[in-house]
Amino acid sequence: MKRIALALAAGLVFCTGSAAAQATWPAQPVKWIVPYPPGGSTDMLARLVSHKLGERLGQPVIVENKAGAGGNIGTDFAVKQPADGYTIVMGNIGPISINPALYPDLPYKPQRDLAPVTMLMSVPNLLVVNPSLPVHSVQELIAYAKKSKAPLDYATPGTGTSLHLAGELFASSAGVRLTHVPYRGSAPGLNDTMAGHVPMMFDNMPSALQLVKAGKLRALAITSTARSPQLPDVPTMAEAGLPGYEIAGWFGVLAPAATPKPIIERLNKELLAVLAMPDVREQITAMGGIISAEGPADFGRYIAAETDKWGALVSKAQIKLQ
């Protein structure tokens, strides 16, 4: 009986201490892991939101870039951190919904190891080419690729990203040969495409938009089902002659799975408040993004649906990592 009483007392102390910790959270800075290098869409969005989130929480929210393996390295790092509310991770379609189908030995299971907080933004993708490439439309690019003796290289922010699959889907839909050239994020891929080292690239609209407007890249098509008001003259893939082609990226916040529910709810509340700020909404719209704020349960259901969708596509297209 004495042992039982001691055990119950210890449990009560633990629960009381845990509740107190949740009540005072955050008492120190929060790390926001971005599993890509600086300069890409994922990083841009995190840095836009992090400062205002920190102001609302009363503690700094520090963005840490941990790039590699299509977002797997940074995501796995976040999964392995203490579930105390002091580590969150920016998730997107690659490491959360595509990579489970592409990597049989993925060291984490997103739906088991991560707790959804909220979606932040969805974005269309752009097919862009170096301005010196002698093509001005998707059909001209297809004809150019078919005449080429070697497969055309295409850059993406990494293996397993939606942009990787965008290229695979383009190649199969258009009947052309392409070689995937993965980079450690958008910025280095965009730099090499602008320099002409790689002729074409699939990228999220936020990181490519200003380069297109500046004439440093030429946009041939957008991968959404409707044109963007930011680039009204750029056709959709369907309009460009590839009916049924549609891929969109998304970005959201997650935390280690055992993070206490009150902390998840607080994070959700503060993030939704940040996304409601007029200046934040204006900047996201200017980036070409669409705000998609929602609750943890809705975000979890969306992740499950996306995982099923992309798993089926990877299997049907027999996409394999090289």
PDB file of C-alpha atoms in Angstrom:
ATOM      1  CA  MET A   1       0.000   0.000   0.000  1.00  0.00           C
ATOM      2  CA  LYS A   2       2.840   2.332   0.847  1.00  0.00           C
ATOM      3  CA  ARG A   3       4.378   1.763  -2.616  1.00  0.00           C
ATOM      4  CA  ILE A   4       1.051   2.445  -4.284  1.00  0.00           C
ATOM      5  CA  ALA A   5       0.627   5.642  -2.280  1.00  0.00           C
ATOM      6  CA  LEU A   6       4.118   6.782  -3.232  1.00  0.00           C
ATOM      7  CA  ALA A   7       3.468   6.003  -6.879  1.00  0.00           C
ATOM      8  CA  LEU A   8       0.203   7.942  -6.823  1.00  0.00           C
ATOM      9  CA  ALA A   9       1.902  10.855  -5.115  1.00  0.00           C
ATOM     10  CA  ALA A  10       4.684  10.842  -7.721  1.00  0.00           C
ATOM     11  CA  GLY A  11       2.119  10.755 -10.487  1.00  0.00           C
ATOM     12  CA  LEU A  12       0.247  13.667  -8.958  1.00  0.00           C
ATOM     13  CA  VAL A  13       3.446  15.687  -8.731  1.00  0.00           C
ATOM     14  CA  PHE A  14       4.229  14.888 -12.383  1.00  0.00           C
ATOM     15  CA  CYS A  15       0.756  15.864 -13.577  1.00  0.00           C
ATOM     16  CA  THR A  16       0.791  19.028 -11.484  1.00  0.00           C
ATOM     17  CA  GLY A  17       4.223  19.947 -12.824  1.00  0.00           C
ATOM     18  CA  SER A  18       3.137  19.206 -16.400  1.00  0.00           C
ATOM     19  CA  ALA A  19       0.010  21.334 -16.011  1.00  0.00           C
ATOM     20  CA  ALA A  20       2.065  24.169 -14.543  1.00  0.00           C
ATOM     21  CA  ALA A  21       4.531  23.971 -17.425  1.00  0.00           C
ATOM     22  CA  GLN A  22       1.682  24.177 -19.937  1.00  0.00           C
ATOM     23  CA  ALA A  23       0.146  27.109 -18.089  1.00  0.00           C
ATOM     24  CA  THR A  24       3.399  29.100 -18.234  1.00  0.00           C
ATOM     25  CA  TRP A  25       4.276  28.104 -21.806  1.00  0.00           C
ATOM     26  CA  PRO A  26       6.197  29.589 -23.453  1.00  0.00           C
ATOM     27  CA  ALA A  27       8.835  30.479 -20.902  1.00  0.00           C
ATOM     28  CA  GLN A  28      11.685  30.419 -23.420  1.00  0.00           C
ATOM     29  CA  PRO A  29      12.224  30.899 -27.197  1.00  0.00           C
ATOM     30  CA  VAL A  30      10.472  28.531 -29.609  1.00  0.00           C
ATOM     31  CA  LYS A  31      12.450  26.893 -32.432  1.00  0.00           C
ATOM     32  CA  TRP A  32      10.748  26.759 -35.817  1.00  0.00           C
ATOM     33  CA  ILE A  33      12.476  24.163 -37.979  1.00  0.00           C
ATOM     34  CA  VAL A  34      12.412  24.835 -41.715  1.00  0.00           C
ATOM     35  CA  PRO A  35      13.629  21.698 -43.532  1.00  0.00           C
ATOM     36  CA  TYR A  36      15.004  23.705 -46.482  1.00  0.00           C
ATOM     37  CA  PRO A  37      17.712  26.353 -46.897  1.00  0.00           C
ATOM     38  CA  PRO A  38      17.024  30.101 -46.743  1.00  0.00           C
ATOM     39  CA  GLY A  39      15.454  31.804 -49.735  1.00  0.00           C
ATOM     40  CA  GLY A  40      12.734  29.387 -50.806  1.00  0.00           C
ATOM     41  CA  SER A  41       8.971  29.557 -50.321  1.00  0.00           C
ATOM     42  CA  THR A  42       9.005  27.517 -47.106  1.00  0.00           C
ATOM     43  CA  ASP A  43      11.641  29.751 -45.531  1.00  0.00           C
ATOM     44  CA  MET A  44      10.019  32.969 -46.768  1.00  0.00           C
ATOM     45  CA  LEU A  45       6.691  32.086 -45.200  1.00  0.00           C
ATOM     46  CA  ALA A  46       8.225  31.034 -41.876  1.00  0.00           C
ATOM     47  CA  ARG A  47      10.171  34.277 -41.590  1.00  0.00           C
ATOM     48  CA  LEU A  48       7.103  36.332 -42.502  1.00  0.00           C
ATOM     49  CA  VAL A  49       5.042  34.714 -39.734  1.00  0.00           C
ATOM     50  CA  SER A  50       7.658  33.967 -37.039  1.00  0.00           C
ATOM     51  CA  HIS A  51       8.277  37.523 -35.821  1.00  0.00           C
ATOM     52  CA  LYS A  52       4.592  38.300 -35.352  1.00  0.00           C
ATOM     53  CA  LEU A  53       3.982  34.904 -33.759  1.00  0.00           C
ATOM     54  CA  GLY A  54       6.787  35.640 -31.301  1.00  0.00           C
ATOM     55  CA  GLU A  55       5.205  38.964 -30.412  1.00  0.00           C
ATOM     56  CA  ARG A  56       1.902  37.267 -29.628  1.00  0.00           C
ATOM     57  CA  LEU A  57       3.566  34.515 -27.587  1.00  0.00           C
ATOM     58  CA  GLY A  58       5.829  36.901 -25.686  1.00  0.00           C
ATOM     59  CA  GLN A  59       8.907  34.868 -26.637  1.00  0.00           C
ATOM     60  CA  PRO A  60      11.092  34.887 -29.767  1.00  0.00           C
ATOM     61  CA  VAL A  61      10.263  32.325 -32.447  1.00  0.00           C
ATOM     62  CA  ILE A  62      13.602  31.459 -34.038  1.00  0.00           C
ATOM     63  CA  VAL A  63      13.703  29.985 -37.543  1.00  0.00           C
ATOM     64  CA  GLU A  64      16.341  27.269 -37.945  1.00  0.00           C
ATOM     65  CA  ASN A  65      17.088  25.912 -41.430  1.00  0.00           C
ATOM     66  CA  LYS A  66      17.967  22.205 -41.505  1.00  0.00           C
ATOM     67  CA  ALA A  67      18.009  21.221 -45.163  1.00  0.00           C
ATOM     68  CA  GLY A  68      18.556  17.949 -46.968  1.00  0.00           C
ATOM     69  CA  ALA A  69      16.933  14.806 -48.411  1.00  0.00           C
ATOM     70  CA  GLY A  70      13.841  16.550 -49.745  1.00  0.00           C
ATOM     71  CA  GLY A  71      12.953  17.951 -46.335  1.00  0.00           C
ATOM     72  CA  ASN A  72      13.414  14.641 -44.514  1.00  0.00           C
ATOM     73  CA  ILE A  73      16.430  15.668 -42.422  1.00  0.00           C
ATOM     74  CA  GLY A  74      14.844  18.734 -40.841  1.00  0.00           C
ATOM     75  CA  THR A  75      11.489  17.012 -40.362  1.00  0.00           C
ATOM     76  CA  ASP A  76      13.136  14.010 -38.688  1.00  0.00           C
ATOM     77  CA  PHE A  77      15.099  16.374 -36.453  1.00  0.00           C
ATOM     78  CA  ALA A  78      11.872  18.034 -35.321  1.00  0.00           C
ATOM     79  CA  VAL A  79      10.199  14.681 -34.690  1.00  0.00           C
ATOM     80  CA  LYS A  80      13.011  13.714 -32.315  1.00  0.00           C
ATOM     81  CA  GLN A  81      12.833  16.893 -30.191  1.00  0.00           C
ATOM     82  CA  PRO A  82      11.095  16.982 -26.794  1.00  0.00           C
ATOM     83  CA  ALA A  83       7.331  17.352 -27.153  1.00  0.00           C
ATOM     84  CA  ASP A  84       7.220  20.384 -24.888  1.00  0.00           C
ATOM     85  CA  GLY A  85       6.029  23.065 -27.284  1.00  0.00           C
ATOM     86  CA  TYR A  86       9.486  24.544 -27.835  1.00  0.00           C
ATOM     87  CA  THR A  87       9.972  22.969 -31.272  1.00  0.00           C
ATOM     88  CA  ILE A  88       7.640  23.305 -34.240  1.00  0.00           C
ATOM     89  CA  VAL A  89       8.310  22.444 -37.870  1.00  0.00           C
ATOM     90  CA  MET A  90       7.151  23.849 -41.186  1.00  0.00           C
ATOM     91  CA  GLY A  91       5.600  20.962 -43.070  1.00  0.00           C
ATOM     92  CA  ASN A  92       4.801  20.874 -46.719  1.00  0.00           C
ATOM     93  CA  ILE A  93       3.602  18.429 -49.295  1.00  0.00           C
ATOM     94  CA  GLY A  94       7.022  16.774 -49.793  1.00  0.00           C
ATOM     95  CA  PRO A  95       8.218  15.502 -46.414  1.00  0.00           C
ATOM     96  CA  ILE A  96       4.687  15.143 -45.045  1.00  0.00           C
ATOM     97  CA  SER A  97       2.598  13.602 -47.847  1.00  0.00           C
ATOM     98  CA  ILE A  98       4.841  12.535 -50.755  1.00  0.00           C
ATOM     99  CA  ASN A  99       8.003  11.191 -49.141  1.00  0.00           C
ATOM    100  CA  PRO A 100       6.270   8.367 -47.233  1.00  0.00           C
ATOM    101  CA  ALA A 101       5.563   6.803 -50.633  1.00  0.00           C
ATOM    102  CA  LEU A 102       8.980   7.618 -52.133  1.00  0.00           C
ATOM    103  CA  TYR A 103      11.233   6.579 -49.244  1.00  0.00           C
ATOM    104  CA  PRO A 104      10.621   3.015 -47.986  1.00  0.00           C
ATOM    105  CA  ASP A 105      13.048   3.608 -45.105  1.00  0.00           C
ATOM    106  CA  LEU A 106      11.755   7.039 -44.061  1.00  0.00           C
ATOM    107  CA  PRO A 107      12.862   7.434 -40.410  1.00  0.00           C
ATOM    108  CA  TYR A 108       9.569   9.004 -39.326  1.00  0.00           C
ATOM    109  CA  LYS A 109       5.863   8.526 -40.016  1.00  0.00           C
ATOM    110  CA  PRO A 110       4.240  11.947 -40.369  1.00  0.00           C
ATOM    111  CA  GLN A 111       0.737  10.984 -39.265  1.00  0.00           C
ATOM    112  CA  ARG A 112       2.099   9.068 -36.263  1.00  0.00           C
ATOM    113  CA  ASP A 113       4.995  11.278 -35.195  1.00  0.00           C
ATOM    114  CA  LEU A 114       3.687  14.800 -35.792  1.00  0.00           C
ATOM    115  CA  ALA A 115       0.699  16.711 -34.447  1.00  0.00           C
ATOM    116  CA  PRO A 116      -0.969  19.110 -36.937  1.00  0.00           C
ATOM    117  CA  VAL A 117      -1.329  22.716 -35.761  1.00  0.00           C
ATOM    118  CA  THR A 118      -2.663  24.555 -38.807  1.00  0.00           C
ATOM    119  CA  MET A 119      -2.312  24.971 -42.520  1.00  0.00           C
ATOM    120  CA  LEU A 120      -0.893  28.381 -43.404  1.00  0.00           C
ATOM    121  CA  MET A 121      -0.872  28.737 -47.163  1.00  0.00           C
ATOM    122  CA  SER A 122      -1.389  26.909 -50.420  1.00  0.00           C
ATOM    123  CA  VAL A 123       0.367  27.905 -53.635  1.00  0.00           C
ATOM    124  CA  PRO A 124       0.390  27.007 -57.305  1.00  0.00           C
ATOM    125  CA  ASN A 125       3.642  26.001 -58.938  1.00  0.00           C
ATOM    126  CA  LEU A 126       5.270  27.519 -61.993  1.00  0.00           C
ATOM    127  CA  LEU A 127       7.092  25.975 -64.917  1.00  0.00           C
ATOM    128  CA  VAL A 128       9.863  28.447 -65.714  1.00  0.00           C
ATOM    129  CA  VAL A 129      12.707  28.438 -68.220  1.00  0.00           C
ATOM    130  CA  ASN A 130      15.862  30.423 -68.778  1.00  0.00           C
ATOM    131  CA  PRO A 131      14.954  33.385 -71.046  1.00  0.00           C
ATOM    132  CA  SER A 132      17.612  32.344 -73.552  1.00  0.00           C
ATOM    133  CA  LEU A 133      15.860  29.010 -74.199  1.00  0.00           C
ATOM    134  CA  PRO A 134      14.145  29.355 -77.610  1.00  0.00           C
ATOM    135  CA  VAL A 135      10.656  28.478 -76.338  1.00  0.00           C
ATOM    136  CA  HIS A 136       7.744  30.712 -75.357  1.00  0.00           C
ATOM    137  CA  SER A 137       5.015  28.166 -74.643  1.00  0.00           C
ATOM    138  CA  VAL A 138       4.546  24.682 -73.218  1.00  0.00           C
ATOM    139  CA  GLN A 139       3.968  23.247 -76.691  1.00  0.00           C
ATOM    140  CA  GLU A 140       7.202  24.819 -77.955  1.00  0.00           C
ATOM    141  CA  LEU A 141       9.021  23.339 -74.940  1.00  0.00           C
ATOM    142  CA  ILE A 142       7.581  19.907 -75.697  1.00  0.00           C
ATOM    143  CA  ALA A 143       8.666  20.152 -79.331  1.00  0.00           C
ATOM    144  CA  TYR A 144      12.129  21.347 -78.244  1.00  0.00           C
ATOM    145  CA  ALA A 145      12.481  18.466 -75.799  1.00  0.00           C
ATOM    146  CA  LYS A 146      11.432  15.894 -78.390  1.00  0.00           C
ATOM    147  CA  LYS A 147      14.048  17.182 -80.844  1.00  0.00           C
ATOM    148  CA  SER A 148      16.791  17.198 -78.221  1.00  0.00           C
ATOM    149  CA  LYS A 149      19.249  14.311 -78.433  1.00  0.00           C
ATOM    150  CA  ALA A 150      19.566  14.142 -74.644  1.00  0.00           C
ATOM    151  CA  PRO A 151      16.884  14.488 -71.942  1.00  0.00           C
ATOM    152  CA  LEU A 152      16.350  18.068 -70.764  1.00  0.00           C
ATOM    153  CA  ASP A 153      17.454  18.807 -67.209  1.00  0.00           C
ATOM    154  CA  TYR A 154      14.913  20.335 -64.853  1.00  0.00           C
ATOM    155  CA  ALA A 155      15.699  21.807 -61.453  1.00  0.00           C
ATOM    156  CA  THR A 156      13.584  21.453 -58.313  1.00  0.00           C
ATOM    157  CA  PRO A 157      14.016  22.361 -54.629  1.00  0.00           C
ATOM    158  CA  GLY A 158      14.686  18.711 -53.842  1.00  0.00           C
ATOM    159  CA  THR A 159      13.883  15.062 -54.348  1.00  0.00           C
ATOM    160  CA  GLY A 160      10.423  14.102 -53.189  1.00  0.00           C
ATOM    161  CA  THR A 161       9.005  17.629 -53.358  1.00  0.00           C
ATOM    162  CA  SER A 162       5.804  18.373 -55.240  1.00  0.00           C
ATOM    163  CA  LEU A 163       8.044  20.052 -57.827  1.00  0.00           C
ATOM    164  CA  HIS A 164       9.887  16.767 -58.409  1.00  0.00           C
ATOM    165  CA  LEU A 165       6.568  15.047 -59.082  1.00  0.00           C
ATOM    166  CA  ALA A 166       5.446  18.016 -61.185  1.00  0.00           C
ATOM    167  CA  GLY A 167       8.319  17.265 -63.544  1.00  0.00           C
ATOM    168  CA  GLU A 168       7.638  13.530 -63.558  1.00  0.00           C
ATOM    169  CA  LEU A 169       3.977  14.176 -64.345  1.00  0.00           C
ATOM    170  CA  PHE A 170       4.932  16.664 -67.067  1.00  0.00           C
ATOM    171  CA  ALA A 171       7.299  14.175 -68.700  1.00  0.00           C
ATOM    172  CA  SER A 172       4.715  11.387 -68.721  1.00  0.00           C
ATOM    173  CA  SER A 173       1.860  13.661 -69.830  1.00  0.00           C
ATOM    174  CA  ALA A 174       3.860  15.315 -72.630  1.00  0.00           C
ATOM    175  CA  GLY A 175       5.768  12.213 -73.719  1.00  0.00           C
ATOM    176  CA  VAL A 176       9.201  13.804 -73.295  1.00  0.00           C
ATOM    177  CA  ARG A 177      12.435  12.804 -71.584  1.00  0.00           C
ATOM    178  CA  LEU A 178      13.550  14.871 -68.597  1.00  0.00           C
ATOM    179  CA  THR A 179      16.349  14.462 -66.058  1.00  0.00           C
ATOM    180  CA  HIS A 180      15.612  15.554 -62.511  1.00  0.00           C
ATOM    181  CA  VAL A 181      18.274  17.821 -60.967  1.00  0.00           C
ATOM    182  CA  PRO A 182      17.488  18.226 -57.250  1.00  0.00           C
ATOM    183  CA  TYR A 183      18.849  21.167 -55.278  1.00  0.00           C
ATOM    184  CA  ARG A 184      18.916  21.828 -51.550  1.00  0.00           C
ATOM    185  CA  GLY A 185      16.051  24.305 -51.793  1.00  0.00           C
ATOM    186  CA  SER A 186      14.590  26.774 -54.295  1.00  0.00           C
ATOM    187  CA  ALA A 187      17.245  29.498 -54.187  1.00  0.00           C
ATOM    188  CA  PRO A 188      20.192  27.496 -55.611  1.00  0.00           C
ATOM    189  CA  GLY A 189      17.976  25.914 -58.266  1.00  0.00           C
ATOM    190  CA  LEU A 190      16.624  29.283 -59.335  1.00  0.00           C
ATOM    191  CA  ASN A 191      20.153  30.708 -59.470  1.00  0.00           C
ATOM    192  CA  ASP A 192      21.350  27.914 -61.761  1.00  0.00           C
ATOM    193  CA  THR A 193      18.275  28.237 -63.972  1.00  0.00           C
ATOM    194  CA  MET A 194      18.807  31.994 -64.309  1.00  0.00           C
ATOM    195  CA  ALA A 195      22.486  31.358 -65.075  1.00  0.00           C
ATOM    196  CA  GLY A 196      21.575  28.852 -67.788  1.00  0.00           C
ATOM    197  CA  HIS A 197      23.213  25.854 -66.112  1.00  0.00           C
ATOM    198  CA  VAL A 198      19.782  24.190 -66.084  1.00  0.00           C
ATOM    199  CA  PRO A 199      17.264  25.099 -68.816  1.00  0.00           C
ATOM    200  CA  MET A 200      14.023  24.743 -66.868  1.00  0.00           C
ATOM    201  CA  MET A 201      12.610  24.475 -63.375  1.00  0.00           C
ATOM    202  CA  PHE A 202       9.438  23.709 -61.467  1.00  0.00           C
ATOM    203  CA  ASP A 203       9.093  25.923 -58.404  1.00  0.00           C
ATOM    204  CA  ASN A 204       6.536  27.305 -55.968  1.00  0.00           C
ATOM    205  CA  MET A 205       5.155  30.631 -57.094  1.00  0.00           C
ATOM    206  CA  PRO A 206       6.285  32.719 -54.069  1.00  0.00           C
ATOM    207  CA  SER A 207       9.989  32.143 -54.669  1.00  0.00           C
ATOM    208  CA  ALA A 208       9.849  32.421 -58.477  1.00  0.00           C
ATOM    209  CA  LEU A 209       7.280  35.196 -58.933  1.00  0.00           C
ATOM    210  CA  GLN A 210       9.505  38.278 -58.623  1.00  0.00           C
ATOM    211  CA  LEU A 211      12.172  36.730 -60.856  1.00  0.00           C
ATOM    212  CA  VAL A 212       9.543  36.171 -63.541  1.00  0.00           C
ATOM    213  CA  LYS A 213       8.267  39.742 -63.192  1.00  0.00           C
ATOM    214  CA  ALA A 214      11.859  41.014 -63.450  1.00  0.00           C
ATOM    215  CA  GLY A 215      12.403  39.083 -66.678  1.00  0.00           C
ATOM    216  CA  LYS A 216      15.098  36.864 -65.187  1.00  0.00           C
ATOM    217  CA  LEU A 217      12.965  33.777 -65.814  1.00  0.00           C
ATOM    218  CA  ARG A 218      10.200  33.070 -68.323  1.00  0.00           C
ATOM    219  CA  ALA A 219       7.024  31.436 -66.980  1.00  0.00           C
ATOM    220  CA  LEU A 220       5.394  29.031 -69.424  1.00  0.00           C
ATOM    221  CA  ALA A 221       2.555  27.684 -67.295  1.00  0.00           C
ATOM    222  CA  ILE A 222       1.008  27.535 -63.854  1.00  0.00           C
ATOM    223  CA  THR A 223       0.081  24.171 -62.330  1.00  0.00           C
ATOM    224  CA  SER A 224      -3.228  25.214 -60.728  1.00  0.00           C
ATOM    225  CA  THR A 225      -6.651  24.846 -62.336  1.00  0.00           C
ATOM    226  CA  ALA A 226      -7.041  28.621 -62.693  1.00  0.00           C
ATOM    227  CA  ARG A 227      -4.741  31.457 -63.707  1.00  0.00           C
ATOM    228  CA  SER A 228      -3.197  33.619 -61.018  1.00  0.00           C
ATOM    229  CA  PRO A 229      -4.057  37.322 -60.753  1.00  0.00           C
ATOM    230  CA  GLN A 230      -0.350  37.868 -60.121  1.00  0.00           C
ATOM    231  CA  LEU A 231       0.499  36.467 -63.594  1.00  0.00           C
ATOM    232  CA  PRO A 232      -2.729  36.747 -65.590  1.00  0.00           C
ATOM    233  CA  ASP A 233      -1.020  36.117 -68.934  1.00  0.00           C
ATOM    234  CA  VAL A 234       0.481  32.779 -67.867  1.00  0.00           C
ATOM    235  CA  PRO A 235      -1.804  29.881 -68.883  1.00  0.00           C
ATOM    236  CA  THR A 236      -2.646  26.847 -66.802  1.00  0.00           C
ATOM    237  CA  MET A 237      -1.151  23.529 -67.873  1.00  0.00           C
ATOM    238  CA  ALA A 238      -4.584  22.469 -69.110  1.00  0.00           C
ATOM    239  CA  GLU A 239      -4.874  25.599 -71.237  1.00  0.00           C
ATOM    240  CA  ALA A 240      -1.371  24.929 -72.527  1.00  0.00           C
ATOM    241  CA  GLY A 241      -2.389  21.542 -73.863  1.00  0.00           C
ATOM    242  CA  LEU A 242      -2.040  19.130 -70.932  1.00  0.00           C
ATOM    243  CA  PRO A 243      -5.609  18.540 -69.688  1.00  0.00           C
ATOM    244  CA  GLY A 244      -5.987  17.161 -66.187  1.00  0.00           C
ATOM    245  CA  TYR A 245      -2.581  18.414 -65.058  1.00  0.00           C
ATOM    246  CA  GLU A 246      -2.919  19.996 -61.600  1.00  0.00           C
ATOM    247  CA  ILE A 247      -0.459  20.171 -58.699  1.00  0.00           C
ATOM    248  CA  ALA A 248      -0.459  22.665 -55.835  1.00  0.00           C
ATOM    249  CA  GLY A 249       1.879  23.078 -52.909  1.00  0.00           C
ATOM    250  CA  TRP A 250       0.896  23.754 -49.316  1.00  0.00           C
ATOM    251  CA  PHE A 251       2.596  24.774 -46.097  1.00  0.00           C
ATOM    252  CA  GLY A 252       1.587  24.217 -42.491  1.00  0.00           C
ATOM    253  CA  VAL A 253       2.837  23.995 -38.930  1.00  0.00           C
ATOM    254  CA  LEU A 254       3.265  20.768 -36.984  1.00  0.00           C
ATOM    255  CA  ALA A 255       4.806  19.769 -33.658  1.00  0.00           C
ATOM    256  CA  PRO A 256       6.138  16.522 -32.154  1.00  0.00           C
ATOM    257  CA  ALA A 257       3.179  14.166 -31.686  1.00  0.00           C
ATOM    258  CA  ALA A 258       3.078  14.164 -27.868  1.00  0.00           C
ATOM    259  CA  THR A 259       3.011  17.957 -27.571  1.00  0.00           C
ATOM    260  CA  PRO A 260       0.251  18.759 -25.019  1.00  0.00           C
ATOM    261  CA  LYS A 261      -3.097  19.610 -26.571  1.00  0.00           C
ATOM    262  CA  PRO A 262      -3.398  22.987 -24.769  1.00  0.00           C
ATOM    263  CA  ILE A 263      -0.113  24.078 -26.362  1.00  0.00           C
ATOM    264  CA  ILE A 264      -1.266  22.921 -29.819  1.00  0.00           C
ATOM    265  CA  GLU A 265      -4.507  24.877 -29.337  1.00  0.00           C
ATOM    266  CA  ARG A 266      -2.627  27.992 -28.211  1.00  0.00           C
ATOM    267  CA  LEU A 267      -0.299  27.789 -31.192  1.00  0.00           C
ATOM    268  CA  ASN A 268      -3.266  27.379 -33.518  1.00  0.00           C
ATOM    269  CA  LYS A 269      -5.039  30.375 -31.985  1.00  0.00           C
ATOM    270  CA  GLU A 270      -2.011  32.654 -32.272  1.00  0.00           C
ATOM    271  CA  LEU A 271      -1.136  31.545 -35.799  1.00  0.00           C
ATOM    272  CA  LEU A 272      -4.689  32.188 -36.988  1.00  0.00           C
ATOM    273  CA  ALA A 273      -4.482  35.649 -35.426  1.00  0.00           C
ATOM    274  CA  VAL A 274      -1.232  36.325 -37.308  1.00  0.00           C
ATOM    275  CA  LEU A 275      -2.757  35.154 -40.589  1.00  0.00           C
ATOM    276  CA  ALA A 276      -5.691  37.525 -40.041  1.00  0.00           C
ATOM    277  CA  MET A 277      -3.390  40.556 -39.897  1.00  0.00           C
ATOM    278  CA  PRO A 278      -3.918  42.768 -42.987  1.00  0.00           C
ATOM    279  CA  ASP A 279      -0.198  43.228 -43.681  1.00  0.00           C
ATOM    280  CA  VAL A 280       0.451  39.480 -43.471  1.00  0.00           C
ATOM    281  CA  ARG A 281      -2.475  38.727 -45.774  1.00  0.00           C
ATOM    282  CA  GLU A 282      -1.230  41.361 -48.206  1.00  0.00           C
ATOM    283  CA  GLN A 283       2.280  39.920 -48.285  1.00  0.00           C
ATOM    284  CA  ILE A 284       1.069  36.342 -48.757  1.00  0.00           C
ATOM    285  CA  THR A 285      -1.182  37.450 -51.618  1.00  0.00           C
ATOM    286  CA  ALA A 286       1.719  39.355 -53.184  1.00  0.00           C
ATOM    287  CA  MET A 287       3.756  36.154 -53.005  1.00  0.00           C
ATOM    288  CA  GLY A 288       1.065  34.359 -54.995  1.00  0.00           C
ATOM    289  CA  GLY A 289      -0.145  32.372 -52.006  1.00  0.00           C
ATOM    290  CA  ILE A 290      -3.638  31.612 -50.741  1.00  0.00           C
ATOM    291  CA  ILE A 291      -4.195  31.698 -46.971  1.00  0.00           C
ATOM    292  CA  SER A 292      -5.605  28.389 -45.737  1.00  0.00           C
ATOM    293  CA  ALA A 293      -5.918  28.827 -41.957  1.00  0.00           C
ATOM    294  CA  GLU A 294      -7.752  25.996 -40.182  1.00  0.00           C
ATOM    295  CA  GLY A 295      -7.917  23.954 -36.995  1.00  0.00           C
ATOM    296  CA  PRO A 296      -5.646  21.006 -36.097  1.00  0.00           C
ATOM    297  CA  ALA A 297      -8.312  18.374 -36.878  1.00  0.00           C
ATOM    298  CA  ASP A 298      -9.065  19.808 -40.324  1.00  0.00           C
ATOM    299  CA  PHE A 299      -5.365  20.032 -41.129  1.00  0.00           C
ATOM    300  CA  GLY A 300      -4.907  16.423 -40.017  1.00  0.00           C
ATOM    301  CA  ARG A 301      -7.686  15.247 -42.330  1.00  0.00           C
ATOM    302  CA  TYR A 302      -6.173  17.221 -45.206  1.00  0.00           C
ATOM    303  CA  ILE A 303      -2.765  15.611 -44.617  1.00  0.00           C
ATOM    304  CA  ALA A 304      -4.354  12.149 -44.647  1.00  0.00           C
ATOM    305  CA  ALA A 305      -6.137  12.863 -47.941  1.00  0.00           C
ATOM    306  CA  GLU A 306      -2.987  14.302 -49.539  1.00  0.00           C
ATOM    307  CA  THR A 307      -0.938  11.303 -48.400  1.00  0.00           C
ATOM    308  CA  ASP A 308      -3.421   8.912 -50.013  1.00  0.00           C
ATOM    309  CA  LYS A 309      -3.497  10.989 -53.233  1.00  0.00           C
ATOM    310  CA  TRP A 310       0.257  11.216 -53.685  1.00  0.00           C
ATOM    311  CA  GLY A 311       0.890   7.635 -52.603  1.00  0.00           C
ATOM    312  CA  ALA A 312      -1.455   6.471 -55.359  1.00  0.00           C
ATOM    313  CA  LEU A 313       0.244   8.721 -57.943  1.00  0.00           C
ATOM    314  CA  VAL A 314       3.740   7.560 -57.008  1.00  0.00           C
ATOM    315  CA  SER A 315       2.601   3.938 -57.269  1.00  0.00           C
ATOM    316  CA  LYS A 316       0.709   4.393 -60.552  1.00  0.00           C
ATOM    317  CA  ALA A 317       3.540   6.327 -62.207  1.00  0.00           C
ATOM    318  CA  GLN A 318       6.116   3.920 -60.745  1.00  0.00           C
ATOM    319  CA  ILE A 319       8.235   6.861 -59.631  1.00  0.00           C
ATOM    320  CA  LYS A 320      11.509   5.700 -58.126  1.00  0.00           C
ATOM    321  CA  LEU A 321      14.307   7.677 -56.531  1.00  0.00           C
ATOM    322  CA  GLN A 322      17.519   7.529 -58.535  1.00  0.00           C
TER     323      GLN A 322
END
